[in-house]
Structure formats: structure tokens, C-alpha cells
PDB file of C-alpha atoms in Angstrom:
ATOM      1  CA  UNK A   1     119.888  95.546 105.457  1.00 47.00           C
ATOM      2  CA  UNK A   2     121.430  97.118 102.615  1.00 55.00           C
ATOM      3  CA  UNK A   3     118.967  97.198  99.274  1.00 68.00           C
ATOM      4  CA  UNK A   4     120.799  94.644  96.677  1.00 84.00           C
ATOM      5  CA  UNK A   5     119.867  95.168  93.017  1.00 86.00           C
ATOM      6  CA  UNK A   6     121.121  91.843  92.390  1.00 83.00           C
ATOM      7  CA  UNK A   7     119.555  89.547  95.194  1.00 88.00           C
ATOM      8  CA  UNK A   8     116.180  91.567  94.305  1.00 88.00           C
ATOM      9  CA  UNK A   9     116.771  90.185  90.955  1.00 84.00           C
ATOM     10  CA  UNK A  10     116.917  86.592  91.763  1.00 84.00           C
ATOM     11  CA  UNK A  11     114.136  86.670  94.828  1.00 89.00           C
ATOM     12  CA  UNK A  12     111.947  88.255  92.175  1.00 89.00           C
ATOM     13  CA  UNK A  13     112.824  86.523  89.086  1.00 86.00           C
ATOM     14  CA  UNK A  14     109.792  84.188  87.470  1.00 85.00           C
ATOM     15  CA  UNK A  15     110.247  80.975  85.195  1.00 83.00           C
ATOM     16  CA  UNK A  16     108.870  81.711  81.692  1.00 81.00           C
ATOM     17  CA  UNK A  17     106.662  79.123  80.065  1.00 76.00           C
ATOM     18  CA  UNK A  18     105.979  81.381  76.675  1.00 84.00           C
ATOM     19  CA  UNK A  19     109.114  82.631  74.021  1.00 88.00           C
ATOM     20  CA  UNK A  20     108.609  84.724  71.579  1.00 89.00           C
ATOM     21  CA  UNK A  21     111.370  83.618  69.043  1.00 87.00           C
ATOM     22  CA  UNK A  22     112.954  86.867  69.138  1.00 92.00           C
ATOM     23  CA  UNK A  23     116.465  86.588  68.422  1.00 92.00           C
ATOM     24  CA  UNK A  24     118.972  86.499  70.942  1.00 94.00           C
ATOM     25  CA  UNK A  25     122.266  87.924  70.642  1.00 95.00           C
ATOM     26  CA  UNK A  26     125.796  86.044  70.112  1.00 94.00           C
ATOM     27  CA  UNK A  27     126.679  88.795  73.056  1.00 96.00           C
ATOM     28  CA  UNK A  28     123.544  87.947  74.906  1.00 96.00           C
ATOM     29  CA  UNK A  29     124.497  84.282  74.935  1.00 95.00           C
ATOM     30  CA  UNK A  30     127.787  85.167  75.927  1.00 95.00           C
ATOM     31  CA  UNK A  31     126.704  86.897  79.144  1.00 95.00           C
ATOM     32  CA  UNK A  32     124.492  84.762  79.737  1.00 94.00           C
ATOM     33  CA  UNK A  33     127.229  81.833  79.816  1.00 94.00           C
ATOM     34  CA  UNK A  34     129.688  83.786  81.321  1.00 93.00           C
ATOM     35  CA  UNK A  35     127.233  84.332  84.679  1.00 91.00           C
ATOM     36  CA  UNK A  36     126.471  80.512  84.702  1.00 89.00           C
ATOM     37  CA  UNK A  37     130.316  80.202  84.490  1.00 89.00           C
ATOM     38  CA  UNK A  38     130.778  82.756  87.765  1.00 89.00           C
ATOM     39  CA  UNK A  39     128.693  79.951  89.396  1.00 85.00           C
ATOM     40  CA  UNK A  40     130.604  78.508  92.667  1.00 85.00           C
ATOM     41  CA  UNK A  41     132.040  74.632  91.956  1.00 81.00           C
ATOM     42  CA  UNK A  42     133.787  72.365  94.723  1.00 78.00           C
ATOM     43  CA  UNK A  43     137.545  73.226  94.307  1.00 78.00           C
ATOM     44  CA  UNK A  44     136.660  75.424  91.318  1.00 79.00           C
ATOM     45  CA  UNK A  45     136.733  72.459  88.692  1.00 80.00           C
ATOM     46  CA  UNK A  46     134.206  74.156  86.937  1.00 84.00           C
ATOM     47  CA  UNK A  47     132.784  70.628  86.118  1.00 84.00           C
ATOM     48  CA  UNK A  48     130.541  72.291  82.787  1.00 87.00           C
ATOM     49  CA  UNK A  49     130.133  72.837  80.038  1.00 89.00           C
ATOM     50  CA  UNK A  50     127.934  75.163  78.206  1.00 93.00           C
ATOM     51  CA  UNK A  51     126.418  74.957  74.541  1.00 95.00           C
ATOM     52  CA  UNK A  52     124.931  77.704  72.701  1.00 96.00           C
ATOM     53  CA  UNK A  53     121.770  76.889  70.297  1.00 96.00           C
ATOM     54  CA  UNK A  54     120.664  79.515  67.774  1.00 95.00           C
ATOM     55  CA  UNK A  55     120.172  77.638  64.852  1.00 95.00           C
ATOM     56  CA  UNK A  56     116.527  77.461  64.003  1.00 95.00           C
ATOM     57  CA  UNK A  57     116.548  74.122  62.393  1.00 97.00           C
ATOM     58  CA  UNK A  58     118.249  72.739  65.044  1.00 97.00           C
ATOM     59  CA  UNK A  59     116.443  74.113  68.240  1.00 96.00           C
ATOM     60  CA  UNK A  60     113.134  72.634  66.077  1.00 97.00           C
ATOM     61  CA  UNK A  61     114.731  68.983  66.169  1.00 98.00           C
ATOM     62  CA  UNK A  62     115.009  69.140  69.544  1.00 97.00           C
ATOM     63  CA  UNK A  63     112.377  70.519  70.440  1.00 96.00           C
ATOM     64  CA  UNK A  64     110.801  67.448  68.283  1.00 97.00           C
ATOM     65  CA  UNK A  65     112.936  64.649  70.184  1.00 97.00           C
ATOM     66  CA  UNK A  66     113.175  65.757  73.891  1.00 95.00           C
ATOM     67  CA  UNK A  67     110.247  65.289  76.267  1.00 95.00           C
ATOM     68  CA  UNK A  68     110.411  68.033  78.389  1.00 93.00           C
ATOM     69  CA  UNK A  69     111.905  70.397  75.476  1.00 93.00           C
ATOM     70  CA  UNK A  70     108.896  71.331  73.254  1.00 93.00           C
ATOM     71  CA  UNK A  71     109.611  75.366  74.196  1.00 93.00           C
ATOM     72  CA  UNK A  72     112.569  75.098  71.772  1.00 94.00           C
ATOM     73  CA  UNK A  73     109.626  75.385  68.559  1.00 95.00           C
ATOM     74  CA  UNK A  74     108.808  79.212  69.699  1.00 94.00           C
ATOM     75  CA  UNK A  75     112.679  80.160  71.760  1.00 94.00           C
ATOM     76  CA  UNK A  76     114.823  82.038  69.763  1.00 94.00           C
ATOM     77  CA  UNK A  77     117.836  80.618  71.467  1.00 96.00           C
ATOM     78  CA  UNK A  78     119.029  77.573  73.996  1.00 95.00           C
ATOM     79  CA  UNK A  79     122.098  76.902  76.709  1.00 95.00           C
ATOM     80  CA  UNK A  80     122.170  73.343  77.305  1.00 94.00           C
ATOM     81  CA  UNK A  81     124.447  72.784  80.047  1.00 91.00           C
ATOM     82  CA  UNK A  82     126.143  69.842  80.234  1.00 89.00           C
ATOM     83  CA  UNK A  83     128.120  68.503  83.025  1.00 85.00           C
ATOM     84  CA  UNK A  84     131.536  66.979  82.523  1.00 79.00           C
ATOM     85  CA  UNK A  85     132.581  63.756  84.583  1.00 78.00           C
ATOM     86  CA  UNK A  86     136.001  64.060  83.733  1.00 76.00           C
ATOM     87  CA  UNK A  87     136.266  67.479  85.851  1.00 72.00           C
ATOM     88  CA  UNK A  88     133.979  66.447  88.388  1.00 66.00           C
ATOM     89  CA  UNK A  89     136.135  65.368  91.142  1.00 62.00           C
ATOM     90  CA  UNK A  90     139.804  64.507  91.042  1.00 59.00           C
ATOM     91  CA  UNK A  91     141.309  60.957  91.509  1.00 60.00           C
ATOM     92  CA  UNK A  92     140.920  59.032  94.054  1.00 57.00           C
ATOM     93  CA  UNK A  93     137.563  60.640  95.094  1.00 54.00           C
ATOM     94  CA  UNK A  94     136.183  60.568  91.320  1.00 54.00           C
ATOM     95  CA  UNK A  95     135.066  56.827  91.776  1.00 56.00           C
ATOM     96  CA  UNK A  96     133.445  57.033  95.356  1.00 50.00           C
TER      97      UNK A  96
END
């Protein structure tokens, strides 16, 4: 089998638990989105939608009011991706 830079990548890639607040790049970000956005979707709706977080202030309130978010206080950046019911799945099937 052929060596794949890319499936390497994701077999070997680790979940981080510690940020350093660096700052991350508006191009960053957009990369970053654009890859989620190459994702596969059932009849390419595409049923997402992505937000971009840089604002200190901001990724500190959340970090203060979700749970399972408290990694906001030290990231220098967030994607929350949100999923849109309205592209979901087209009439009829959308209320199966």
C-alpha cells in the first residue's frame, strides 16, 4: 500500500487537552473551516454551519457558561459547529 501523508495524519493525530492561547490566524481559521467544509454530507446539503471565535472576551464567557467548554479560558481560538435543520434533509423526508 501506497504511503499517504494524509491518512498518516489522521491515524496519528492526538486530542489536545492543554492550549496555549497563542493566536490563531483569520487564515488559519479559514483552512481550518474550509477542510470541515470538504467533509462528505448525504446529497451534499452541507447541513453546517461553522462559527469562528477569536475574541478573547468572548471565548472567556463561554468558557464560563458551558460544561464541557472550560478549555476556551487558555485557547486562543474556537469553531463551534453548528448543524442546520433547515438543510438537513429535504421535504418529505425532513419530518421522518
Amino acid at each position: 500500500m501506497q504511503d499517504n501523508a494524509i491518512l498518516n495524519a489522521i491515524a496519528k493525530r492526538s486530542s489536545i487537552r492543554e492550549y496555549t492561547g497563542e493566536v490563531v490566524s483569520r487564515d488559519q481559521l479559514e483552512t481550518i473551516i474550509k477542510a470541515g467544509m470538504a467533509a462528505p454530507s448525504a446529497m451534499n446539503h452541507q447541513p453546517w454551519e461553522f462559527v469562528a471565535i477569536d475574541d478573547r472576551a468572548l471565548l472567556d464567557k463561554l468558557g464560563d457558561v458551558l460544561p464541557y467548554a472550560k478549555m476556551l479560558h487558555k485557547a486562543g481560538a474556537a469553531i463551534a459547529v453548528c448543524g442546520n435543520v433547515e438543510k438537513d434533509c429535504p421535504a418529505p423526508y425532513n419530518s421522518i
